[in-house]
Short mmCIF file of C-alpha atoms and ligand atoms in Angstrom, two decimals:
data_model
loop_
_atom_site.label_atom_id
_atom_site.label_comp_id
_atom_site.label_asym_id
_atom_site.label_seq_id
_atom_site.Cartn_x
_atom_site.Cartn_y
_atom_site.Cartn_z
CA MET A 1 75.12 43.67 -34.32
CA SER A 2 77.39 43.85 -31.29
CA GLN A 3 74.44 43.96 -28.80
CA THR A 4 73.63 40.39 -29.82
CA ILE A 5 77.11 38.99 -29.18
CA ARG A 6 77.96 37.41 -25.86
CA GLU A 7 81.53 37.47 -24.68
CA SER A 8 82.55 34.05 -23.32
CA SER A 9 84.55 34.50 -20.13
CA SER A 10 87.86 32.72 -19.61
CA ALA A 11 86.10 30.44 -17.09
CA GLU A 12 83.43 29.55 -19.67
CA ILE A 13 86.07 28.80 -22.31
CA ASP A 14 87.96 26.64 -19.79
CA SER A 15 84.76 24.72 -18.96
CA ALA A 16 83.94 24.15 -22.64
CA VAL A 17 87.44 22.84 -23.37
CA SER A 18 87.45 20.75 -20.23
CA ARG A 19 84.12 19.10 -21.21
CA ALA A 20 85.60 18.41 -24.67
CA ALA A 21 88.73 16.91 -23.10
CA THR A 22 86.65 14.73 -20.78
CA VAL A 23 84.81 13.07 -23.67
CA ALA A 24 87.75 13.05 -26.11
CA HIS A 25 88.68 9.47 -25.35
CA ALA A 26 85.12 8.15 -25.65
CA TRP A 27 84.57 9.97 -28.96
CA ALA A 28 87.93 8.74 -30.27
CA ALA A 29 86.86 5.19 -29.43
CA SER A 30 83.36 5.59 -30.92
CA ASP A 31 82.50 3.21 -33.73
CA ALA A 32 81.60 4.15 -37.29
CA PRO A 33 77.79 3.90 -36.89
CA THR A 34 77.87 6.22 -33.85
CA ARG A 35 79.89 8.89 -35.66
CA SER A 36 78.14 8.61 -39.01
CA GLY A 37 74.72 8.51 -37.33
CA PHE A 38 75.47 11.78 -35.53
CA LEU A 39 76.73 13.46 -38.71
CA ARG A 40 73.62 12.38 -40.65
CA ARG A 41 71.26 13.56 -37.93
CA LEU A 42 73.02 16.95 -37.94
CA ALA A 43 72.43 17.17 -41.71
CA ASP A 44 68.77 16.26 -41.19
CA GLY A 45 68.53 18.91 -38.46
CA LEU A 46 69.83 21.65 -40.75
CA GLU A 47 67.31 20.72 -43.41
CA ALA A 48 64.43 20.48 -40.94
CA GLU A 49 65.11 24.03 -39.72
CA ARG A 50 65.96 25.43 -43.16
CA ASP A 51 63.36 28.22 -43.24
CA GLN A 52 64.27 29.71 -39.84
CA LEU A 53 68.02 29.27 -40.33
CA VAL A 54 68.13 30.76 -43.82
CA ALA A 55 66.00 33.73 -42.70
CA LEU A 56 68.33 34.34 -39.76
CA ALA A 57 71.43 33.98 -41.94
CA ASN A 58 69.99 36.44 -44.43
CA GLU A 59 69.31 39.02 -41.73
CA GLU A 60 72.90 38.77 -40.52
CA THR A 61 74.87 38.44 -43.78
CA SER A 62 72.95 40.05 -46.72
CA LEU A 63 73.90 37.04 -48.85
CA GLY A 64 70.31 36.40 -50.01
CA PRO A 65 68.01 33.41 -49.40
CA ALA A 66 68.83 31.58 -52.65
CA ARG A 67 72.58 31.52 -52.02
CA LEU A 68 72.08 30.70 -48.32
CA SER A 69 69.66 27.86 -48.98
CA GLY A 70 72.14 26.44 -51.52
CA GLU A 71 74.90 26.75 -48.94
CA LEU A 72 72.77 24.91 -46.38
CA ASP A 73 72.32 22.11 -48.95
CA ARG A 74 76.07 21.95 -49.47
CA THR A 75 76.65 21.82 -45.71
CA ALA A 76 74.17 18.95 -45.27
CA PHE A 77 75.75 17.16 -48.26
CA GLN A 78 79.18 17.62 -46.66
CA LEU A 79 78.04 16.17 -43.31
CA ARG A 80 76.56 13.13 -45.09
CA ALA A 81 79.66 12.73 -47.27
CA PHE A 82 81.82 12.52 -44.14
CA ALA A 83 79.33 10.07 -42.64
CA ASP A 84 79.67 7.87 -45.74
CA ALA A 85 83.47 8.14 -45.55
CA VAL A 86 83.41 7.08 -41.88
CA ASP A 87 81.21 4.10 -42.75
CA ALA A 88 83.63 3.19 -45.55
CA GLY A 89 86.47 3.08 -42.99
CA GLU A 90 88.34 6.29 -43.93
CA ALA A 91 88.96 7.20 -40.27
CA PHE A 92 90.02 3.71 -39.28
CA GLN A 93 92.60 2.88 -41.93
CA VAL A 94 95.53 0.67 -40.90
CA ILE A 95 98.65 -0.61 -42.65
CA ASP A 96 99.40 -4.11 -41.45
CA GLU A 97 102.89 -5.44 -42.28
CA PRO A 98 103.52 -8.95 -40.96
CA ALA A 99 106.96 -9.70 -39.53
CA VAL A 100 109.63 -10.70 -42.04
CA PRO A 101 112.22 -13.08 -40.59
CA GLY A 102 115.90 -12.37 -41.09
CA ALA A 103 118.41 -9.63 -40.39
CA PRO A 104 117.47 -5.98 -40.98
CA PRO A 105 117.02 -4.08 -43.17
CA ALA A 106 115.11 -6.77 -45.12
CA GLY A 107 113.87 -8.54 -42.00
CA HIS A 108 111.61 -6.58 -39.68
CA PRO A 109 109.10 -6.98 -36.84
CA HIS A 110 105.32 -6.98 -37.27
CA LEU A 111 104.23 -3.37 -37.77
CA LEU A 112 100.65 -2.21 -37.53
CA ARG A 113 100.29 1.46 -38.45
CA VAL A 114 97.05 2.94 -37.09
CA ASN A 115 95.62 6.46 -36.94
CA ILE A 116 94.40 8.03 -33.73
CA PRO A 117 92.37 11.23 -33.34
CA LEU A 118 94.41 14.24 -32.17
CA GLY A 119 91.96 15.33 -29.44
CA PRO A 120 89.85 18.48 -28.97
CA VAL A 121 89.99 20.80 -32.00
CA ALA A 122 89.44 24.57 -31.77
CA MET A 123 87.53 25.61 -34.88
CA PHE A 124 87.32 29.28 -35.96
CA ALA A 125 84.21 29.81 -38.07
CA ALA A 126 84.56 32.01 -41.17
CA SER A 127 82.44 35.09 -41.85
CA ASN A 128 81.88 34.46 -45.55
CA PHE A 129 80.25 31.01 -45.39
CA PRO A 130 77.76 31.19 -42.50
CA PHE A 131 76.83 27.53 -42.99
CA ALA A 132 79.57 25.73 -44.96
CA PHE A 133 82.59 27.13 -43.04
CA SER A 134 80.82 27.85 -39.78
CA VAL A 135 79.34 25.94 -36.82
CA LEU A 136 78.62 22.70 -38.71
CA GLY A 137 80.87 23.39 -41.70
CA GLY A 138 83.65 21.33 -43.22
CA ASP A 139 86.16 21.77 -40.39
CA THR A 140 83.65 20.63 -37.76
CA ALA A 141 82.36 17.74 -39.89
CA SER A 142 85.84 16.48 -40.71
CA ALA A 143 87.07 16.71 -37.10
CA LEU A 144 83.99 14.90 -35.75
CA ALA A 145 84.40 12.24 -38.44
CA ALA A 146 88.04 11.78 -37.41
CA GLY A 147 86.93 11.21 -33.81
CA CYS A 148 87.81 14.62 -32.33
CA PRO A 149 85.54 16.79 -30.17
CA VAL A 150 85.21 20.35 -31.52
CA VAL A 151 85.16 23.65 -29.63
CA ILE A 152 83.75 26.22 -32.04
CA LYS A 153 84.73 29.89 -31.93
CA ALA A 154 81.57 31.39 -33.45
CA HIS A 155 82.13 34.20 -35.95
CA PRO A 156 80.81 37.54 -34.64
CA ALA A 157 79.40 38.37 -38.10
CA HIS A 158 76.51 35.87 -37.60
CA PRO A 159 76.06 35.31 -33.85
CA ARG A 160 72.33 34.53 -33.80
CA LEU A 161 72.63 32.03 -36.63
CA SER A 162 75.60 30.39 -34.88
CA ARG A 163 73.58 30.03 -31.70
CA ALA A 164 70.55 28.63 -33.53
CA VAL A 165 72.65 26.03 -35.41
CA PHE A 166 74.48 25.12 -32.21
CA ALA A 167 71.17 24.74 -30.30
CA MET A 168 69.90 22.39 -33.03
CA ALA A 169 73.16 20.41 -32.87
CA SER A 170 72.90 20.13 -29.07
CA THR A 171 69.34 18.78 -29.38
CA VAL A 172 70.55 16.22 -31.94
CA ALA A 173 73.44 15.24 -29.64
CA ASP A 174 71.01 14.66 -26.74
CA ALA A 175 68.67 12.64 -28.94
CA THR A 176 71.47 10.44 -30.26
CA GLY A 177 73.23 9.93 -26.92
CA VAL A 178 76.32 11.89 -27.98
CA PRO A 179 77.75 13.37 -24.77
CA GLN A 180 77.98 17.08 -24.08
CA GLY A 181 81.54 18.05 -24.82
CA VAL A 182 81.75 16.49 -28.29
CA LEU A 183 80.48 19.79 -29.66
CA GLU A 184 81.03 23.02 -27.70
CA MET A 185 80.84 26.67 -28.68
CA VAL A 186 82.37 29.89 -27.39
CA GLU A 187 81.80 33.38 -28.73
CA GLY A 188 82.95 36.97 -28.48
CA THR A 189 84.45 39.90 -30.34
CA SER A 190 87.56 40.42 -28.28
CA LYS A 191 90.76 38.80 -29.54
CA GLU A 192 91.14 37.40 -26.00
CA VAL A 193 88.45 34.77 -26.63
CA GLY A 194 90.30 33.19 -29.55
CA ILE A 195 93.68 33.59 -27.88
CA HIS A 196 92.51 31.98 -24.63
CA LEU A 197 91.04 29.11 -26.61
CA VAL A 198 94.15 28.30 -28.68
CA ARG A 199 96.39 28.64 -25.62
CA HIS A 200 94.40 26.06 -23.63
CA SER A 201 96.62 23.08 -22.92
CA ALA A 202 93.86 20.56 -23.74
CA ILE A 203 93.32 21.92 -27.27
CA ALA A 204 95.17 19.58 -29.64
CA ALA A 205 94.76 21.33 -33.02
CA VAL A 206 93.29 24.52 -34.49
CA ALA A 207 91.36 24.98 -37.75
CA PHE A 208 90.93 28.54 -39.05
CA THR A 209 89.60 30.33 -42.12
CA GLY A 210 89.99 34.10 -42.25
CA SER A 211 92.44 36.92 -42.70
CA LEU A 212 96.20 36.78 -43.07
CA ALA A 213 96.53 39.12 -40.07
CA GLY A 214 94.22 37.05 -37.84
CA GLY A 215 95.72 33.73 -38.89
CA THR A 216 99.28 34.97 -38.45
CA ALA A 217 98.48 36.28 -34.96
CA LEU A 218 96.91 32.98 -33.91
CA GLN A 219 99.79 30.98 -35.34
CA LYS A 220 102.18 33.03 -33.24
CA GLU A 221 100.11 32.31 -30.12
CA ILE A 222 100.14 28.60 -30.93
CA GLN A 223 103.89 28.58 -31.49
CA GLY A 224 104.28 30.29 -28.10
CA ARG A 225 102.52 27.43 -26.27
CA GLU A 226 104.56 25.12 -24.11
CA ASN A 227 103.44 22.38 -26.49
CA PRO A 228 102.86 23.89 -29.96
CA ILE A 229 100.07 22.12 -31.84
CA PRO A 230 99.07 21.81 -35.50
CA PHE A 231 97.48 24.93 -36.99
CA PHE A 232 95.41 24.40 -40.13
CA GLY A 233 94.87 27.95 -41.36
CA GLU A 234 93.48 29.19 -44.67
CA LEU A 235 94.63 32.78 -44.82
CA GLY A 236 93.99 34.27 -48.23
CA SER A 237 94.48 33.76 -51.92
CA ILE A 238 94.48 35.77 -55.18
CA ASN A 239 93.53 32.89 -57.50
CA PRO A 240 95.16 33.83 -60.84
CA ILE A 241 93.32 33.22 -64.08
CA VAL A 242 95.73 32.51 -66.96
CA ALA A 243 94.01 33.23 -70.27
CA LEU A 244 96.28 31.96 -73.06
CA PRO A 245 95.99 33.47 -76.57
CA VAL A 246 94.10 30.55 -78.10
CA ALA A 247 91.33 30.80 -75.48
CA VAL A 248 91.13 34.58 -75.78
CA ARG A 249 90.93 34.37 -79.60
CA GLU A 250 88.34 31.62 -79.72
CA LYS A 251 86.11 32.42 -76.73
CA GLY A 252 87.09 35.89 -75.52
CA GLN A 253 83.61 37.33 -75.27
CA GLU A 254 82.14 34.35 -73.42
CA LEU A 255 85.12 34.16 -71.06
CA ALA A 256 84.91 37.89 -70.27
CA LYS A 257 81.28 37.43 -69.24
CA THR A 258 82.05 34.35 -67.15
CA LEU A 259 85.04 35.94 -65.44
CA ALA A 260 83.22 39.20 -64.60
CA ALA A 261 80.40 37.20 -63.01
CA SER A 262 82.88 35.13 -61.01
CA ILE A 263 84.73 38.22 -59.71
CA ALA A 264 81.45 39.82 -58.60
CA LEU A 265 79.85 36.63 -57.25
CA GLY A 266 78.93 36.97 -53.58
CA CYS A 267 80.43 40.49 -53.79
CA GLY A 268 83.84 38.86 -54.24
CA GLN A 269 83.73 37.46 -50.70
CA PHE A 270 85.06 34.03 -51.61
CA CYS A 271 88.49 32.68 -50.77
CA THR A 272 88.54 31.49 -54.40
CA SER A 273 87.55 34.82 -55.98
CA PRO A 274 89.80 35.65 -58.99
CA GLY A 275 92.15 38.51 -58.07
CA VAL A 276 94.55 38.57 -61.02
CA LEU A 277 94.22 37.89 -64.75
CA LEU A 278 97.43 36.87 -66.51
CA THR A 279 97.47 37.22 -70.28
CA LEU A 280 99.95 37.56 -73.14
CA GLN A 281 100.10 40.86 -75.06
CA GLY A 282 98.20 41.03 -78.35
CA GLU A 283 95.19 42.51 -80.10
CA ALA A 284 92.85 39.72 -79.08
CA THR A 285 93.95 40.22 -75.45
CA ASP A 286 93.28 43.96 -75.66
CA ARG A 287 89.76 43.24 -76.93
CA PHE A 288 89.20 40.61 -74.24
CA VAL A 289 90.31 42.96 -71.44
CA GLN A 290 88.08 45.73 -72.78
CA GLN A 291 85.12 43.33 -72.82
CA LEU A 292 85.97 42.22 -69.28
CA ALA A 293 85.99 45.82 -68.02
CA GLN A 294 82.59 46.43 -69.67
CA GLU A 295 81.16 43.23 -68.22
CA MET A 296 82.46 44.17 -64.78
CA ASP A 297 80.91 47.62 -65.03
CA ALA A 298 77.60 45.89 -65.73
CA GLN A 299 77.71 43.78 -62.52
CA ALA A 300 75.74 44.90 -59.47
CA PRO A 301 77.10 43.09 -56.39
CA HIS A 302 75.12 43.00 -53.15
CA GLY A 303 76.37 44.49 -49.86
CA MET A 304 79.29 43.08 -47.90
CA LEU A 305 79.22 40.86 -44.82
CA THR A 306 80.34 43.36 -42.20
CA PRO A 307 81.27 47.06 -41.99
CA GLY A 308 84.83 45.94 -41.19
CA ILE A 309 85.09 43.87 -44.38
CA ARG A 310 83.63 46.79 -46.37
CA LYS A 311 86.14 49.20 -44.88
CA ALA A 312 89.01 46.82 -45.70
CA PHE A 313 87.73 46.52 -49.30
CA ASP A 314 87.45 50.29 -49.80
CA GLU A 315 90.92 50.82 -48.37
CA GLY A 316 92.38 48.03 -50.52
CA VAL A 317 90.84 49.45 -53.71
CA ALA A 318 91.94 53.00 -52.84
CA ARG A 319 95.50 51.77 -52.28
CA LEU A 320 95.49 49.83 -55.54
CA VAL A 321 94.06 52.51 -57.82
CA SER A 322 96.38 55.15 -56.41
CA HIS A 323 99.43 52.92 -56.90
CA ALA A 324 101.86 54.45 -59.37
CA ALA A 325 101.91 51.17 -61.33
CA ALA A 326 98.11 50.83 -61.69
CA ARG A 327 95.78 52.03 -64.47
CA ARG A 328 92.06 51.76 -63.78
CA LEU A 329 89.91 50.01 -66.42
CA THR A 330 86.45 50.00 -64.83
CA THR A 331 84.50 53.24 -64.43
CA GLY A 332 82.61 52.77 -61.14
CA GLU A 333 83.67 54.76 -58.06
CA GLN A 334 83.36 53.25 -54.58
CA ASN A 335 80.78 55.03 -52.44
CA ALA A 336 80.62 53.88 -48.81
CA GLU A 337 76.87 54.69 -48.76
CA LYS A 338 76.15 52.25 -51.62
CA HIS A 339 77.07 48.66 -52.43
CA PRO A 340 80.64 48.12 -53.69
CA VAL A 341 81.27 48.34 -57.44
CA PRO A 342 83.68 45.99 -59.24
CA ASN A 343 87.21 47.23 -59.74
CA LEU A 344 89.61 46.26 -62.55
CA VAL A 345 93.09 47.75 -62.94
CA GLU A 346 95.96 47.01 -65.31
CA VAL A 347 99.45 46.70 -63.88
CA ASP A 348 102.72 46.32 -65.76
CA VAL A 349 104.07 42.81 -65.33
CA GLN A 350 107.46 43.81 -63.91
CA GLU A 351 105.79 46.16 -61.42
CA PHE A 352 103.52 43.31 -60.31
CA ILE A 353 106.59 41.12 -59.78
CA SER A 354 108.60 43.72 -57.88
CA HIS A 355 105.82 45.12 -55.62
CA PRO A 356 104.55 42.52 -53.14
CA GLU A 357 101.77 44.86 -51.97
CA LEU A 358 100.14 44.51 -55.41
CA ARG A 359 99.77 40.79 -54.76
CA HIS A 360 97.89 41.06 -51.45
CA GLU A 361 94.33 39.72 -51.42
CA ILE A 362 91.66 42.41 -51.69
CA PHE A 363 88.61 40.67 -50.25
CA GLY A 364 85.81 41.80 -52.57
CA PRO A 365 85.15 42.31 -56.31
CA SER A 366 88.56 43.56 -57.44
CA CYS A 367 91.00 42.17 -60.01
CA ILE A 368 94.35 43.08 -61.58
CA VAL A 369 95.13 42.53 -65.28
CA ILE A 370 98.66 41.67 -66.37
CA LYS A 371 99.66 41.59 -70.05
CA ALA A 372 102.97 39.73 -70.16
CA GLY A 373 105.34 40.24 -73.08
CA SER A 374 106.44 36.61 -73.17
CA LEU A 375 105.64 33.20 -71.78
CA HIS A 376 108.67 33.54 -69.52
CA GLU A 377 107.34 36.80 -68.06
CA LEU A 378 103.93 35.22 -67.50
CA GLN A 379 105.59 32.36 -65.63
CA GLN A 380 107.58 34.84 -63.53
CA ALA A 381 104.35 36.62 -62.58
CA LEU A 382 102.78 33.30 -61.55
CA GLN A 383 105.87 32.44 -59.56
CA ALA A 384 105.66 35.81 -57.77
CA VAL A 385 102.15 34.95 -56.56
CA GLY A 386 103.89 32.45 -54.27
CA GLY A 387 100.93 30.54 -52.85
CA THR A 388 97.29 30.42 -53.88
CA LEU A 389 94.33 28.10 -53.48
CA THR A 390 93.72 27.95 -57.23
CA VAL A 391 95.13 28.78 -60.63
CA THR A 392 92.79 28.58 -63.61
CA VAL A 393 94.40 27.97 -67.02
CA TRP A 394 92.28 28.64 -70.12
CA GLY A 395 93.71 27.43 -73.44
CA ALA A 396 96.11 24.65 -72.40
CA GLU A 397 94.46 21.90 -74.43
CA ALA A 398 97.37 21.55 -76.88
CA ASP A 399 100.14 19.19 -75.78
CA ASP A 400 102.82 21.79 -76.53
CA ARG A 401 105.67 23.72 -74.90
CA GLU A 402 103.43 26.66 -73.91
CA SER A 403 100.90 24.45 -72.10
CA HIS A 404 103.63 22.42 -70.39
CA ALA A 405 105.38 25.52 -69.05
CA VAL A 406 102.24 27.25 -67.79
CA VAL A 407 100.80 24.13 -66.16
CA ARG A 408 104.08 23.40 -64.37
CA SER A 409 104.21 26.96 -62.99
CA ALA A 410 100.53 26.79 -61.98
CA MET A 411 100.99 23.50 -60.11
CA HIS A 412 103.99 24.96 -58.33
CA VAL A 413 101.99 27.72 -56.64
CA ALA A 414 98.43 26.33 -56.34
CA GLY A 415 96.53 23.60 -54.51
CA ARG A 416 93.96 23.26 -57.33
CA VAL A 417 94.55 23.90 -61.04
CA LEU A 418 91.43 24.26 -63.19
CA PHE A 419 91.34 23.97 -66.99
CA ALA A 420 87.70 24.95 -67.46
CA GLY A 421 85.22 27.15 -65.67
CA VAL A 422 86.01 29.48 -62.77
CA PRO A 423 87.44 28.83 -59.31
CA THR A 424 84.47 30.15 -57.30
CA GLY A 425 82.72 26.93 -56.32
CA VAL A 426 84.56 24.05 -54.64
CA ALA A 427 83.21 20.51 -55.03
CA VAL A 428 83.19 18.37 -51.88
CA THR A 429 84.70 15.09 -53.07
CA ARG A 430 87.47 12.65 -52.21
CA ALA A 431 89.92 14.02 -54.82
CA GLN A 432 89.37 17.68 -53.88
CA HIS A 433 92.23 19.79 -52.58
CA HIS A 434 91.62 23.20 -51.01
CA GLY A 435 94.97 24.47 -49.79
CA GLY A 436 98.27 25.52 -51.32
CA PRO A 437 101.56 27.14 -50.32
CA TRP A 438 101.47 30.00 -47.78
CA PRO A 439 99.36 32.10 -47.40
CA ALA A 440 96.71 29.88 -49.03
CA SER A 441 97.36 27.39 -46.25
CA THR A 442 99.64 27.11 -43.23
CA ALA A 443 99.78 23.35 -43.90
CA PRO A 444 99.90 22.96 -47.70
CA GLN A 445 100.02 19.18 -47.56
CA THR A 446 96.46 19.21 -46.16
CA THR A 447 93.04 20.26 -47.46
CA SER A 448 90.20 22.06 -45.68
CA VAL A 449 87.55 20.95 -48.20
CA GLY A 450 86.77 17.42 -49.35
CA LEU A 451 86.97 14.08 -47.64
CA MET A 452 90.75 14.11 -47.17
CA ALA A 453 90.21 17.00 -44.70
CA MET A 454 89.56 14.35 -42.06
CA HIS A 455 93.21 13.29 -42.12
CA ARG A 456 94.30 16.64 -40.66
CA PHE A 457 92.92 15.48 -37.34
CA LEU A 458 94.41 11.98 -37.25
CA ARG A 459 97.91 11.07 -36.10
CA PRO A 460 99.67 7.85 -37.11
CA VAL A 461 101.02 5.47 -34.49
CA ALA A 462 103.12 2.45 -35.49
CA LEU A 463 102.46 -0.53 -33.20
CA GLN A 464 105.48 -2.83 -33.27
CA ASP A 465 104.89 -6.50 -32.47
CA PRO A 466 101.45 -5.74 -31.00
CA PRO A 467 99.88 -8.46 -28.83
CA ALA A 468 97.33 -10.60 -30.68
CA TRP A 469 94.37 -9.02 -28.88
CA LEU A 470 95.46 -5.50 -29.97
CA ALA A 471 96.05 -6.50 -33.58
CA ALA A 472 92.63 -8.19 -33.63
CA ARG A 473 91.06 -4.90 -32.48
CA ALA A 474 92.82 -2.98 -35.32
CA GLY A 475 95.03 -1.23 -32.77
CA ILE A 476 92.18 0.22 -30.66
CA PRO A 477 93.02 -0.74 -27.06
CA CYS A 478 89.61 0.15 -25.57
P1 LIG B 501 89.30 37.54 -39.40
O1 LIG B 501 89.37 38.97 -39.02
O2 LIG B 501 90.57 36.87 -39.68
O3 LIG B 501 88.53 36.77 -38.22
C1 LIG B 501 88.32 35.37 -38.24
C2 LIG B 501 88.18 34.86 -36.82
O4 LIG B 501 89.44 34.95 -36.15
C3 LIG B 501 87.20 35.65 -35.97
O5 LIG B 501 86.57 34.78 -35.06
C4 LIG B 501 88.11 36.61 -35.24
O6 LIG B 501 87.55 37.01 -34.04
C5 LIG B 501 89.35 35.77 -35.00
N1 LIG B 501 90.55 36.58 -34.93
C6 LIG B 501 91.01 37.43 -35.86
N2 LIG B 501 92.16 37.98 -35.50
C7 LIG B 501 92.46 37.47 -34.28
C8 LIG B 501 93.53 37.65 -33.37
N3 LIG B 501 94.53 38.49 -33.63
N4 LIG B 501 93.52 36.96 -32.22
C9 LIG B 501 92.50 36.12 -31.93
N5 LIG B 501 91.45 35.91 -32.74
C10 LIG B 501 91.42 36.57 -33.91
O7 LIG B 501 88.36 37.33 -40.65
P2 LIG B 501 86.92 37.94 -41.01
O8 LIG B 501 86.36 38.67 -39.87
O9 LIG B 501 86.12 36.84 -41.54
O10 LIG B 501 87.18 38.91 -42.23
C11 LIG B 501 88.15 39.90 -42.22
C12 LIG B 501 89.08 39.71 -43.40
O11 LIG B 501 89.48 38.35 -43.49
C13 LIG B 501 88.46 39.98 -44.75
O12 LIG B 501 88.47 41.31 -45.10
C14 LIG B 501 89.30 39.13 -45.66
O13 LIG B 501 90.45 39.82 -46.02
C15 LIG B 501 89.69 37.95 -44.84
N6 LIG B 501 88.94 36.70 -45.10
C16 LIG B 501 89.54 35.75 -45.82
C17 LIG B 501 88.89 34.55 -46.04
C18 LIG B 501 89.55 33.47 -46.80
O14 LIG B 501 88.88 32.51 -47.12
N7 LIG B 501 90.81 33.53 -47.03
C19 LIG B 501 87.63 34.34 -45.55
C20 LIG B 501 87.02 35.33 -44.80
C21 LIG B 501 87.71 36.51 -44.57
P3 LIG B 501 87.16 38.55 -33.82
O15 LIG B 501 86.31 38.95 -35.00
O16 LIG B 501 86.45 38.51 -32.54
O17 LIG B 501 88.45 39.28 -33.81
#
């Protein structure tokens, strides 16, 4: 793999950022048809090159053509959804408050609140979504829609695909008159490439999806800049599933099947993969957990994205199963020569609460079962999770004390709370939220999926008593 990766030099990174900075003003001032037209043509370009791109992605990721073709569809859908949002005025919203005569606080001047693009965004592609969170993924689409140029840090796990998608995007830019600089790409395996990029004074914000270690290191670099900038990082999540007794009693078998498939989906390489099952003690729960272990033993996940991710998974599982508090429920043994096998362990609830290391994300098909002795204990376990992209609650249909308590705890720690289905799979819509308290997100008030993602890259400016010409231009001076 490494022979195919180029290492961008510091001079090349500087040139890419400088081209982005040069066109930042023009792109910020571009009108809706220019931006939406570019986004739609990028979506068309992905679809036109589907066969070559999916084949390349499959060679580099082992994710399989069906999944990859579906992901390409989602990526094209996402680009068009942002184009529609731009056309509907999402990036150009203003709040116009006419002057109110009289003494303050009731009286006030004319205030026109506008949003301006932040400037060039450094975007770190993720390994696990080679289309949807990579070169033309959600971070790029939302930044372009907001009016920001994007400098992509390609992920070294799919370098040839990244280059092919970027080449297509460059051709589309030329054909649509979008200047070079609006979309740039750098690549490399050394940490220096990413560090040099985020330290560059012309970079105005950073979007990142990846590991807690990588995200924390980059955040530190950003904080060390002379002018620290926003860092929108998605750094890991254990996505608890809360299976309440009524759900387990009524649909245990079906839920065990569904959950096992979700844990093993994509070999567990989703940021939304379920990593902990929270239940209440009881006979029905014991049956449900037994069924889940059997269903997990029956799953046959494909290989992992990179040797590094595989190594991290094997080490994480070894640490977990050898933990004094853990009891293994699945039978499969990890063998580095073969594909990973799903791993399910039971951990005592108080041990889970008192050992933070048991709550670290294991990226891959691995899950912990907790059988709490009371609703209070279950809530404490949820609280201990701290921050997560999702919590799924099965069995909260009754408007009763149990549902109220669990839902309140779930909302406290998660960016998305589901009451049906499984968390793997994130719809791209206006109401979507993909974030949550640390480490799910470094900026929990923002989302990295869905149309609101665009607002990460816009900054409000209040224009007080603007001249008539400026107000008439909705606050855009030129
Ligand atoms: P990663 O190691 O965090 O890398 C992501 C990107 O950040 C890569 O471009 C990487 O470049 C760069 N990077 C990482 N550490 C850096 C540092 N200290 N300084 C500068 N740049 C740095 O993530 P990954 O390679 O995709 O997967 C590794 C682990 O990340 C997985 O095992 C999993 O735990 C986690 N992960 C989580 C999610 C999620 O959605 N939460 C998604 C994917 C992966 P280099 O590779 O060149 O260092």
